[in-house]
Amino acid sequence: MRVALLMEGGYPYANGEARVWCDRLVRGLDQHEFEVYALSRSARQDAGGWAELPAQVRRVRTAPLWGAPPARRAGRRQRRRFAEHFGELAAAIAAPGAPEPGTGHQADRFTTGLHGLAELALDHGGLPAALRSEDAVRLLERACHLPGAARGAQQARVADLLTVTEALERALRPLSLDWYGPGGLAGADLCHATSGGAAALPGLLAKRLFGTPLLVTEYGVRLREHYLEGCPAGPAESLRPAAVRPAPVRTLLTAFQGRLAAEVYARAALITPGNTHARRWQERCGADPERLRTVYPGMDAARFAEVGESGDGDGGAVSRDDGRTLVWVGRIEPAKDVVALLHAFAEVRRRQPDARLRLIETRRADASAEPAGSGAAHAPGEDYPARCRALAAHLFPDEAADAHTVGDNPVSFERLGEPGVPSLPEAYAAGAVVVLSSVVEGFPVGLVEAMLCGRATVSTDVGAVCEAIGGTGLVVPPRNPRALADACLALLRDPARRARLGAAARARALELFTIEQNVAAFRGIYLELMSHCPVRREEVGEGGAPLPFALPAEAHIPGRWTAGRDGDRFGHWCAAPVPSRAPQDHTPAWAAPPREPLGVGPQGGTAEEGA
């Protein structure tokens, strides 16, 4: 089958998010053809080039979510249609949130406005100029002053409205792309959006225009990230932009993202969260639990096999389980709460004076993977590593065995790739216990890597930690240095328990979190979705002649009251509406004659690339 992968700031870019996971998925499902539709987040990401693509990636089309769009002069009729549809969308995001996300009058207004704007973009070649126009600002201002509008929306000033319309233009830019013709998404058998938000918009249009089933995979919920970015204070300091947006801007943009997430979840044929933590967010946003299926991310177990099976490193620079060394691996940023770990280690040192702590920093994520327009001249929390080093020097002065030896600090700051820790497996094997002290965490990839190495772990109860660890390690409350210290001491003093927990952790990781498990799950999901995809055909009468007015006009109106479910009033005729824009010659890939493979460009993709 022909699968369209929908990306935002990810694959195929060399510095994109989820690049490794998508590459493993494509290579593991080599019996399918893949087309990649990628949205880039910055000029720097575009300049970074692509990763090496396998032969089954037949086409790559890209478009930017950054930069100013080209100006287009709109006619009077176009402006009138834009005012109608954008007014509906603006009224929906300015209204207070519904008690049940994804349902109710405002959700239908958002759906109507969104699909109306999409049809307008298809008819007139794009909307970016209209979405940044004075008309858009006035329509949004009018919506904010409607009776019953949210309090934050009512306080919006002109500068706030300009910021919001600019952000909406970037988020809705996929509606204006030329990806929806017969040579694009019209020929796909399945749209697989690897995140929510802007990446899923092309899949929504393909679902509406051609009836193509939409699969949504979220390992980190986009809506949660938007909430954290707009939070003026709290544990997600590292995830927030340098300058916090005004309250009216946060109100309107989070409302838009919430409505968009609810629309994506309502239209998706299947949603695959990466863990129960993400699943709860999706359910709160209106996702049907019957269409949710947890698929854990796949890790390369072979990379950690040598350390995991031997129980320690391969000698040399890697320390063995000496019963006194704690290891922490990750990026030193506020969300990881290294400060609490240092205070906990102070208590560990008081009760076990020979204990040591090794803080091994991995490479920071590339700035080009961040959303465009953050306006930050520097990475948020960039002074945090220096603060941690200063705190360690204050809590643990250099110590010497006697008056003739050089002093040494029990806390060491190291970087992955240095002689002491040349590789990631050796970093996890560098001590007796691996510690995770985060206050914000999605799926704890580093924790699973430690499990694959067969290490005993102490973690804080955040995100999907408990789901991943599953009783094979010790879990304590976040922001509790005393509890963290007690758990670390309990394992340092009990080598037999460390060995049992490490073996159990490795067995659990091999059972649930390998590449093979992930690829096998999506192989079955792809086939399942295609097996339930109906064959599109015209309604005919008894004699085989076309049957006029077989479907009522209401079948083409977007909205949940026409969604069609078993037992609904209109379910018998609108469960699979015939799209008015569907091309007559649309043929699934599995039914088409074999094609010659396209030429591969210099970056590993095809020479055909659209902007």
Coordinates of C-alpha atoms in Angstrom, one line a residue:
M1 CA 0.0 0.0 0.0
R2 CA 1.0 3.6 -0.4
V3 CA 1.4 5.3 3.0
A4 CA 1.7 9.1 3.4
L5 CA 3.8 10.0 6.5
L6 CA 2.8 13.5 7.8
M7 CA 5.6 15.2 9.8
E8 CA 6.1 18.5 11.6
G9 CA 9.8 19.3 12.3
G10 CA 10.8 15.7 12.0
Y11 CA 11.8 13.0 9.5
P12 CA 13.4 13.3 6.9
Y13 CA 15.4 16.2 8.4
A14 CA 18.7 15.2 9.8
N15 CA 18.0 17.2 13.0
G16 CA 14.3 16.5 13.2
E17 CA 12.2 15.1 16.0
A18 CA 11.4 11.4 16.0
R19 CA 13.8 11.0 13.1
V20 CA 15.2 7.7 14.4
W21 CA 11.8 6.2 15.2
C22 CA 10.4 7.1 11.7
D23 CA 13.4 5.8 10.0
R24 CA 13.1 2.4 11.8
L25 CA 9.4 2.2 11.0
V26 CA 10.0 2.9 7.2
R27 CA 12.9 0.4 7.0
G28 CA 11.0 -2.2 9.0
L29 CA 7.9 -2.0 6.7
D30 CA 9.7 -2.3 3.5
Q31 CA 6.8 -4.0 1.8
H32 CA 4.9 -0.7 1.6
E33 CA 5.6 2.5 -0.4
F34 CA 6.1 5.7 1.7
E35 CA 5.6 9.3 0.7
V36 CA 6.9 11.8 3.2
Y37 CA 5.1 15.2 3.6
A38 CA 7.2 17.2 6.0
L39 CA 6.7 20.7 7.6
S40 CA 10.0 22.4 8.6
R41 CA 10.1 24.7 11.6
S42 CA 13.1 26.9 10.8
A43 CA 15.5 27.9 8.0
R44 CA 18.3 26.2 10.1
Q45 CA 16.4 22.9 9.9
D46 CA 16.0 23.2 6.2
A47 CA 19.7 24.0 5.8
G48 CA 20.7 20.9 7.9
G49 CA 19.6 18.6 5.0
W50 CA 18.0 15.2 5.1
A51 CA 18.9 11.9 6.7
E52 CA 19.7 9.0 4.4
L53 CA 16.4 7.6 3.1
P54 CA 15.7 4.0 2.2
A55 CA 14.5 3.0 -1.3
Q56 CA 10.9 2.5 -0.2
V57 CA 10.5 6.3 0.4
R58 CA 9.3 7.2 -3.1
R59 CA 8.7 10.9 -2.7
V60 CA 9.5 13.7 -0.3
R61 CA 7.6 17.0 -0.3
T62 CA 8.4 19.7 2.1
A63 CA 6.9 23.1 3.1
P64 CA 8.1 25.7 5.7
L65 CA 6.1 26.8 8.8
W66 CA 8.4 29.8 9.1
G67 CA 9.0 33.0 7.1
A68 CA 6.5 35.4 5.6
P69 CA 4.0 34.0 3.0
P70 CA 3.7 35.6 -0.4
A71 CA 1.1 38.4 -0.7
R72 CA -2.0 37.6 -2.9
R73 CA -4.7 40.1 -3.6
A74 CA -8.1 38.7 -2.7
G75 CA -11.3 39.5 -4.6
R76 CA -14.5 40.7 -3.0
R77 CA -16.2 37.2 -3.1
Q78 CA -13.2 35.6 -1.7
R79 CA -13.0 38.1 1.2
R80 CA -16.7 37.5 1.9
R81 CA -16.2 33.7 2.1
F82 CA -13.1 34.2 4.2
A83 CA -15.0 36.4 6.7
E84 CA -17.7 33.8 7.0
H85 CA -15.4 30.8 7.7
F86 CA -12.8 32.6 9.7
G87 CA -15.5 34.2 11.8
E88 CA -16.8 30.8 12.8
L89 CA -13.3 29.5 13.7
A90 CA -12.5 32.7 15.7
A91 CA -15.8 32.5 17.6
A92 CA -15.1 28.9 18.5
I93 CA -11.6 29.6 19.9
A94 CA -12.7 32.8 21.7
A95 CA -15.5 30.9 23.5
P96 CA -14.9 29.2 26.9
G97 CA -14.0 25.6 26.7
A98 CA -16.8 23.1 26.6
P99 CA -17.3 20.8 29.6
E100 CA -16.6 17.8 27.3
P101 CA -13.9 18.7 24.8
G102 CA -14.6 17.8 21.2
T103 CA -18.4 18.0 21.5
G104 CA -21.0 20.7 21.5
H105 CA -21.9 23.8 19.5
Q106 CA -18.5 25.4 19.6
A107 CA -16.7 22.3 18.4
D108 CA -19.1 22.2 15.4
R109 CA -18.4 25.9 14.7
F110 CA -14.7 25.2 14.7
T111 CA -15.1 22.2 12.4
T112 CA -17.3 24.3 10.0
G113 CA -14.8 27.2 10.0
L114 CA -11.8 24.9 9.5
H115 CA -13.1 23.0 6.6
G116 CA -14.6 26.1 5.1
L117 CA -11.2 27.7 5.1
A118 CA -9.7 24.5 3.6
E119 CA -12.2 24.6 0.7
L120 CA -11.5 28.3 0.2
A121 CA -7.8 27.6 0.0
L122 CA -8.3 24.9 -2.6
D123 CA -10.5 27.2 -4.7
H124 CA -8.3 30.3 -4.6
G125 CA -4.7 29.0 -4.2
G126 CA -4.0 29.7 -0.5
L127 CA -4.9 31.7 2.6
P128 CA -1.7 33.0 4.2
A129 CA -2.2 36.6 3.1
A130 CA -5.8 36.5 4.2
L131 CA -5.0 35.1 7.6
R132 CA -2.5 37.9 8.2
S133 CA -4.8 40.6 6.9
E134 CA -6.6 43.4 8.7
D135 CA -9.8 41.6 8.0
A136 CA -8.6 38.6 10.1
V137 CA -7.6 40.9 13.0
R138 CA -11.0 42.6 13.0
L139 CA -12.9 39.3 12.8
L140 CA -10.9 37.9 15.7
E141 CA -11.4 41.1 17.7
R142 CA -15.2 40.9 17.1
A143 CA -15.2 37.3 18.3
C144 CA -13.4 38.3 21.5
H145 CA -16.0 40.9 22.2
L146 CA -19.0 38.6 21.7
P147 CA -21.2 37.9 24.7
G148 CA -20.0 34.9 26.6
A149 CA -16.4 35.0 25.3
A150 CA -13.6 33.8 27.5
R151 CA -12.3 36.3 30.0
G152 CA -8.8 36.1 28.7
A153 CA -10.1 36.7 25.1
Q154 CA -12.0 39.8 26.2
Q155 CA -8.8 41.3 27.4
A156 CA -7.0 41.0 24.1
R157 CA -5.4 44.2 22.7
V158 CA -4.4 44.9 19.1
A159 CA -0.9 43.7 19.7
D160 CA -2.2 40.4 21.1
L161 CA -4.6 40.0 18.1
L162 CA -1.7 40.5 15.7
T163 CA 0.4 37.9 17.5
V164 CA -2.5 35.4 17.4
T165 CA -3.3 35.9 13.8
E166 CA 0.3 35.4 12.8
A167 CA 0.4 32.2 14.9
L168 CA -2.8 31.0 13.3
E169 CA -1.5 31.6 9.8
R170 CA 1.5 29.4 10.5
A171 CA -0.5 26.7 12.1
L172 CA -3.1 26.7 9.2
R173 CA -0.5 27.0 6.4
P174 CA -0.9 23.3 5.5
L175 CA -4.4 24.1 4.2
S176 CA -2.8 26.2 1.4
L177 CA -0.3 23.6 0.1
D178 CA -0.4 21.9 -3.2
W179 CA -0.3 18.4 -1.7
Y180 CA -3.9 17.4 -2.5
G181 CA -3.8 16.6 -6.2
P182 CA -3.8 13.2 -7.9
G183 CA 0.0 13.1 -7.6
G184 CA -0.1 13.8 -3.9
L185 CA -2.4 12.8 -1.0
A186 CA -5.2 11.9 -3.4
G187 CA -3.3 8.7 -4.3
A188 CA -2.4 7.6 -0.8
D189 CA -4.1 4.6 0.8
L190 CA -3.3 5.7 4.3
C191 CA -2.3 9.0 6.0
H192 CA -0.1 8.4 9.1
A193 CA 0.4 11.6 11.1
T194 CA 3.4 11.1 13.5
S195 CA 2.1 14.0 15.7
G196 CA -1.0 16.0 16.3
G197 CA -1.3 19.7 15.5
A198 CA -0.3 21.1 12.1
A199 CA 1.1 17.7 10.9
A200 CA -2.3 16.2 11.1
L201 CA -4.1 18.9 9.0
P202 CA -3.2 17.4 5.6
G203 CA -4.6 14.1 6.9
L204 CA -7.8 15.8 7.9
L205 CA -8.2 17.3 4.4
A206 CA -7.4 13.9 2.8
K207 CA -10.0 12.3 4.9
R208 CA -12.6 14.9 4.0
L209 CA -11.7 15.1 0.3
F210 CA -10.8 11.5 -0.6
G211 CA -12.0 9.4 2.3
T212 CA -8.4 8.4 3.1
P213 CA -8.2 6.8 6.6
L214 CA -6.1 8.8 9.1
L215 CA -3.8 7.2 11.7
V216 CA -2.4 9.5 14.4
T217 CA 0.6 8.5 16.5
E218 CA 1.7 10.7 19.5
Y219 CA 4.6 9.9 21.7
G220 CA 4.5 13.4 23.1
V221 CA 1.1 15.1 23.0
R222 CA 1.3 18.3 21.1
L223 CA -1.5 19.9 23.1
R224 CA 0.4 19.2 26.3
E225 CA 3.5 20.9 24.9
H226 CA 1.5 24.0 24.1
Y227 CA 0.1 24.1 27.6
L228 CA 3.7 23.9 29.0
E229 CA 5.0 26.6 26.7
G230 CA 2.3 29.0 27.8
C231 CA 2.7 28.2 31.5
P232 CA 4.1 31.3 33.3
A233 CA 5.6 29.3 36.1
G234 CA 6.1 25.7 37.1
P235 CA 8.3 22.7 36.6
A236 CA 8.4 23.0 32.8
E237 CA 10.8 25.9 32.8
S238 CA 13.0 24.3 30.2
L239 CA 10.0 23.9 27.8
R240 CA 8.9 27.5 28.0
P241 CA 10.0 30.3 25.6
A242 CA 12.3 32.9 27.1
A243 CA 9.5 35.6 27.1
V244 CA 6.1 34.3 28.3
R245 CA 3.3 35.3 26.1
P246 CA 0.5 37.6 27.4
A247 CA -2.5 35.9 28.9
P248 CA -4.9 36.8 26.0
V249 CA -2.5 35.2 23.5
R250 CA -2.1 32.1 25.6
T251 CA -5.9 31.9 26.0
L252 CA -6.7 32.1 22.3
L253 CA -3.8 29.9 21.1
T254 CA -4.4 27.1 23.6
A255 CA -8.1 27.2 22.8
F256 CA -7.2 26.8 19.1
Q257 CA -4.8 23.9 19.8
G258 CA -7.4 22.2 22.0
R259 CA -10.1 22.5 19.3
L260 CA -7.7 21.3 16.6
A261 CA -6.7 18.3 18.8
A262 CA -10.3 17.4 19.4
E263 CA -11.1 17.6 15.6
V264 CA -8.1 15.4 14.8
Y265 CA -9.0 12.8 17.4
A266 CA -12.6 12.8 16.2
R267 CA -11.7 12.2 12.5
A268 CA -8.9 9.7 13.0
A269 CA -9.6 6.1 12.2
L270 CA -7.2 5.0 15.0
I271 CA -4.9 6.8 17.5
T272 CA -1.8 5.2 18.8
P273 CA -0.5 6.9 22.0
G274 CA 3.0 5.9 23.1
N275 CA 2.0 5.4 26.7
T276 CA -0.9 5.7 29.1
H277 CA 0.2 9.2 30.1
A278 CA -0.4 10.4 26.5
R279 CA -3.5 8.3 26.3
R280 CA -5.1 10.1 29.3
W281 CA -4.4 13.5 27.6
Q282 CA -6.1 12.3 24.4
E283 CA -9.1 11.0 26.2
R284 CA -9.5 14.3 28.0
C285 CA -9.5 16.0 24.6
G286 CA -12.4 13.9 23.4
A287 CA -10.7 10.9 21.8
D288 CA -12.9 7.8 21.7
P289 CA -11.3 5.2 24.0
E290 CA -12.4 2.5 21.5
R291 CA -10.1 4.0 18.9
L292 CA -7.1 4.3 21.2
R293 CA -4.4 1.7 21.0
T294 CA -1.1 2.1 23.0
V295 CA 2.0 1.3 21.0
Y296 CA 5.3 1.8 22.9
P297 CA 8.2 3.3 21.1
G298 CA 10.8 0.9 19.9
M299 CA 14.4 0.9 21.2
D300 CA 17.5 -0.6 19.6
A301 CA 18.1 -3.5 22.1
A302 CA 21.2 -4.8 20.3
R303 CA 23.0 -1.6 21.1
F304 CA 22.8 -2.4 24.8
A305 CA 23.1 -6.2 24.6
E306 CA 26.7 -6.5 25.6
V307 CA 26.3 -4.4 28.8
G308 CA 22.9 -5.9 29.6
E309 CA 24.0 -9.5 29.3
S310 CA 27.3 -9.1 31.1
G311 CA 26.0 -7.1 34.0
D312 CA 28.7 -4.5 33.7
G313 CA 30.9 -2.8 31.2
D314 CA 33.5 -4.4 29.0
G315 CA 36.3 -3.2 31.3
G316 CA 38.7 -0.4 30.5
A317 CA 37.2 3.0 31.2
V318 CA 33.8 1.7 32.5
S319 CA 33.4 1.3 36.2
R320 CA 32.0 -1.9 37.5
D321 CA 29.2 -2.2 40.1
D322 CA 31.2 -1.0 43.1
G323 CA 28.2 -0.5 45.4
R324 CA 28.9 3.2 45.9
T325 CA 28.4 5.1 42.6
L326 CA 25.2 6.7 41.4
V327 CA 24.8 7.5 37.7
W328 CA 22.6 10.2 36.1
V329 CA 22.4 10.5 32.3
G330 CA 20.6 13.2 30.3
R331 CA 20.5 16.8 29.4
I332 CA 21.1 19.2 32.4
E333 CA 18.0 21.3 32.3
P334 CA 15.4 22.5 34.8
A335 CA 12.9 19.8 34.0
K336 CA 15.4 17.1 35.0
D337 CA 15.7 18.7 38.5
V338 CA 19.4 18.0 39.0
V339 CA 19.3 20.4 41.9
A340 CA 17.0 18.0 43.9
L341 CA 19.3 15.2 43.0
L342 CA 22.3 17.1 44.4
H343 CA 20.5 17.8 47.6
A344 CA 19.5 14.1 47.8
F345 CA 23.1 13.1 47.3
A346 CA 24.2 15.3 50.2
E347 CA 22.0 13.1 52.4
V348 CA 23.4 9.9 50.7
R349 CA 27.0 11.2 51.5
R350 CA 26.1 11.9 55.1
R351 CA 25.0 8.3 55.6
Q352 CA 27.5 6.6 53.2
P353 CA 30.6 8.8 53.0
D354 CA 32.3 6.8 50.2
A355 CA 29.3 7.3 47.8
R356 CA 29.9 9.1 44.4
L357 CA 27.7 10.7 41.8
R358 CA 28.5 10.8 38.1
L359 CA 26.4 13.3 36.1
I360 CA 26.8 12.4 32.4
E361 CA 25.4 15.0 30.0
T362 CA 24.2 13.9 26.6
R363 CA 24.1 16.2 23.5
R364 CA 21.5 18.9 23.7
A365 CA 18.6 18.9 21.2
D366 CA 19.2 21.0 18.2
A367 CA 17.5 24.4 18.4
S368 CA 16.1 24.0 14.9
A369 CA 13.6 21.5 16.2
E370 CA 11.9 24.2 18.3
P371 CA 8.8 25.9 16.9
A372 CA 9.5 28.9 14.8
G373 CA 8.8 32.3 16.3
S374 CA 9.8 31.5 19.9
G375 CA 11.8 34.7 19.8
A376 CA 14.5 33.4 22.1
A377 CA 18.0 34.6 21.6
H378 CA 19.3 31.8 23.8
A379 CA 18.0 28.4 25.0
P380 CA 15.7 28.6 28.0
G381 CA 17.5 27.6 31.2
E382 CA 20.9 27.8 29.5
D383 CA 22.5 28.9 32.8
Y384 CA 21.1 25.9 34.6
P385 CA 24.2 23.7 34.2
A386 CA 26.4 26.5 35.7
R387 CA 24.0 26.7 38.6
C388 CA 24.2 23.0 39.2
R389 CA 28.0 23.0 39.1
A390 CA 28.1 25.9 41.6
L391 CA 25.7 24.1 43.9
A392 CA 27.8 20.9 43.7
A393 CA 31.0 22.9 44.5
H394 CA 29.2 24.4 47.5
L395 CA 27.7 21.2 48.9
F396 CA 30.7 19.0 48.3
P397 CA 34.1 20.7 48.7
D398 CA 37.1 18.9 47.3
E399 CA 38.2 16.2 49.6
A400 CA 41.7 14.7 50.1
A401 CA 42.7 11.5 51.9
D402 CA 45.6 13.2 53.6
A403 CA 47.8 16.3 53.5
H404 CA 49.9 15.0 50.6
T405 CA 47.2 14.1 48.0
V406 CA 45.1 16.1 45.6
G407 CA 41.6 16.9 46.6
D408 CA 38.7 15.3 44.7
N409 CA 35.0 16.1 44.4
P410 CA 32.5 13.2 44.9
V411 CA 30.3 14.7 42.2
S412 CA 31.7 14.7 38.6
F413 CA 30.2 16.4 35.6
E414 CA 31.1 14.5 32.4
R415 CA 30.0 14.6 28.8
L416 CA 29.1 11.6 26.6
G417 CA 31.9 10.8 24.2
E418 CA 34.7 11.7 26.6
P419 CA 37.3 9.0 27.4
G420 CA 35.6 8.1 30.7
V421 CA 32.2 7.5 28.9
P422 CA 32.8 6.9 25.2
S423 CA 29.3 5.5 24.5
L424 CA 25.8 5.5 25.9
P425 CA 25.8 1.8 27.1
E426 CA 29.0 2.4 29.0
A427 CA 27.5 5.5 30.6
Y428 CA 24.7 3.5 32.1
A429 CA 27.1 0.8 33.2
A430 CA 29.4 3.3 34.9
G431 CA 27.9 2.8 38.4
A432 CA 25.8 0.7 40.6
V433 CA 22.4 2.5 40.3
V434 CA 21.0 4.7 37.6
V435 CA 18.9 7.7 38.9
L436 CA 16.2 9.7 37.1
S437 CA 15.1 12.9 39.1
S438 CA 12.8 14.6 36.6
V439 CA 9.8 16.7 37.5
V440 CA 8.5 16.7 33.8
E441 CA 8.8 13.7 31.6
G442 CA 6.9 12.1 28.8
F443 CA 8.0 8.6 27.9
P444 CA 11.3 8.1 29.8
V445 CA 13.6 6.9 27.0
G446 CA 16.7 7.1 29.2
L447 CA 15.1 5.0 31.8
V448 CA 14.3 2.3 29.2
E449 CA 17.9 2.4 28.0
A450 CA 19.1 1.8 31.5
M451 CA 16.7 -1.1 31.8
L452 CA 18.1 -2.6 28.6
C453 CA 21.5 -2.4 30.2
G454 CA 20.2 -4.4 33.2
R455 CA 20.7 -1.6 35.7
A456 CA 18.8 -1.1 38.9
T457 CA 17.0 2.3 38.8
V458 CA 15.6 4.9 41.1
S459 CA 13.1 7.2 39.4
T460 CA 10.6 10.0 40.2
D461 CA 6.9 9.3 39.6
V462 CA 6.3 11.6 36.6
G463 CA 4.9 11.0 33.1
A464 CA 5.0 7.4 32.1
V465 CA 7.8 6.4 34.5
C466 CA 5.6 3.9 36.5
E467 CA 4.3 2.4 33.3
A468 CA 7.7 1.9 31.9
I469 CA 9.4 0.6 35.0
G470 CA 6.5 -1.7 36.0
G471 CA 7.8 -2.7 39.4
T472 CA 11.4 -3.4 38.3
G473 CA 12.8 -0.4 40.0
L474 CA 12.2 2.0 42.9
V475 CA 9.9 5.0 42.3
V476 CA 9.7 8.0 44.6
P477 CA 7.6 11.3 44.5
P478 CA 9.2 14.2 42.6
R479 CA 10.7 17.1 44.4
N480 CA 11.4 15.0 47.4
P481 CA 15.2 14.7 48.0
R482 CA 14.8 12.8 51.2
A483 CA 12.8 10.0 49.5
L484 CA 15.2 10.0 46.6
A485 CA 18.2 9.6 49.0
D486 CA 16.5 6.8 51.0
A487 CA 15.8 4.8 47.8
C488 CA 19.3 5.2 46.5
L489 CA 20.8 4.1 49.8
A490 CA 18.5 1.1 49.9
L491 CA 19.9 -0.2 46.6
L492 CA 23.5 0.8 47.2
R493 CA 23.5 -1.3 50.4
D494 CA 21.8 -4.4 48.8
P495 CA 23.8 -5.9 45.9
A496 CA 21.5 -8.9 45.6
R497 CA 18.4 -6.7 45.2
R498 CA 20.2 -4.6 42.6
A499 CA 21.0 -7.7 40.6
R500 CA 17.4 -9.0 40.8
L501 CA 15.9 -5.7 39.8
G502 CA 18.4 -5.2 36.9
A503 CA 17.6 -8.6 35.5
A504 CA 13.8 -8.0 35.8
A505 CA 14.1 -4.6 34.2
R506 CA 16.0 -5.9 31.2
A507 CA 13.5 -8.7 30.7
R508 CA 10.6 -6.2 30.8
A509 CA 12.3 -3.9 28.3
L510 CA 13.0 -6.7 25.9
E511 CA 9.4 -7.8 26.0
L512 CA 7.8 -4.4 25.5
F513 CA 10.1 -1.7 24.2
T514 CA 12.1 -3.1 21.2
I515 CA 12.1 -2.1 17.6
E516 CA 10.6 -5.4 16.5
Q517 CA 7.6 -5.0 18.8
N518 CA 6.9 -1.5 17.5
V519 CA 7.2 -2.4 13.8
A520 CA 5.1 -5.5 14.2
A521 CA 2.3 -3.5 15.9
F522 CA 2.2 -0.9 13.1
R523 CA 2.3 -3.7 10.4
G524 CA -0.9 -5.1 11.9
I525 CA -2.5 -1.7 12.3
Y526 CA -1.8 -0.7 8.7
L527 CA -3.4 -3.9 7.4
E528 CA -6.3 -3.6 9.8
L529 CA -7.1 -0.1 8.7
M530 CA -7.0 -1.0 5.0
S531 CA -9.2 -4.0 5.6
H532 CA -11.9 -1.7 7.0
C533 CA -11.6 0.9 4.3
P534 CA -14.7 0.8 2.1
V535 CA -14.4 0.7 -1.7
R536 CA -15.9 4.0 -3.0
R537 CA -18.6 3.5 -5.6
E538 CA -21.5 5.5 -7.0
E539 CA -25.0 5.0 -5.8
V540 CA -27.1 3.2 -8.5
G541 CA -30.7 2.2 -8.9
E542 CA -32.2 -1.2 -9.7
G543 CA -31.4 -1.0 -13.4
G544 CA -27.8 0.0 -12.8
A545 CA -28.4 3.7 -13.7
P546 CA -27.0 6.4 -11.5
L547 CA -29.4 7.3 -8.6
P548 CA -29.8 11.1 -8.2
F549 CA -30.0 12.5 -4.7
A550 CA -28.9 9.2 -3.1
L551 CA -27.3 11.1 -0.3
P552 CA -28.9 14.1 1.3
A553 CA -27.0 17.4 1.1
E554 CA -26.5 17.3 4.9
A555 CA -24.1 14.4 4.4
H556 CA -21.4 16.8 3.1
I557 CA -21.7 19.3 6.0
P558 CA -18.9 19.0 8.5
G559 CA -20.0 18.5 12.1
R560 CA -20.3 15.8 14.7
W561 CA -24.1 15.5 14.3
T562 CA -23.4 14.0 10.9
A563 CA -20.6 11.8 12.0
G564 CA -22.7 8.7 11.7
R565 CA -22.5 6.0 14.4
D566 CA -24.5 2.8 15.0
G567 CA -27.9 3.8 16.2
D568 CA -27.6 7.5 15.2
R569 CA -30.4 9.0 13.2
F570 CA -28.3 9.7 10.1
G571 CA -25.8 6.8 10.5
H572 CA -27.1 4.8 7.6
W573 CA -26.3 7.4 5.0
C574 CA -23.4 9.5 6.4
A575 CA -21.1 6.9 7.9
A576 CA -19.0 7.0 4.7
P577 CA -20.0 10.2 2.8
V578 CA -18.9 10.4 -0.8
P579 CA -16.6 13.5 -1.1
S580 CA -17.6 16.0 -3.7
R581 CA -13.9 16.7 -4.6
A582 CA -12.7 13.1 -4.8
P583 CA -11.0 12.4 -8.2
Q584 CA -12.8 9.9 -10.4
D585 CA -9.6 8.1 -11.3
H586 CA -8.4 7.5 -7.7
T587 CA -7.1 3.9 -7.5
P588 CA -5.5 2.4 -4.4
A589 CA -1.8 1.5 -4.8
W590 CA -2.4 -2.1 -4.2
A591 CA -4.8 -2.3 -7.2
A592 CA -2.6 -0.3 -9.6
P593 CA -0.1 -1.8 -12.0
P594 CA 3.5 -1.8 -10.7
R595 CA 5.5 1.4 -11.3
E596 CA 9.1 2.0 -12.0
P597 CA 10.9 3.3 -9.0
L598 CA 11.6 7.0 -9.0
G599 CA 15.1 8.3 -9.1
V600 CA 16.8 9.0 -5.8
G601 CA 18.1 12.5 -5.3
P602 CA 21.5 13.4 -3.8
Q603 CA 20.0 13.5 -0.2
G604 CA 18.5 10.1 -0.4
G605 CA 14.9 11.2 -1.3
T606 CA 13.4 11.6 -4.8
A607 CA 14.2 14.4 -7.1
E608 CA 10.6 15.5 -6.9
E609 CA 10.1 17.9 -4.0
G610 CA 7.4 20.5 -3.5
A611 CA 7.4 23.6 -1.3

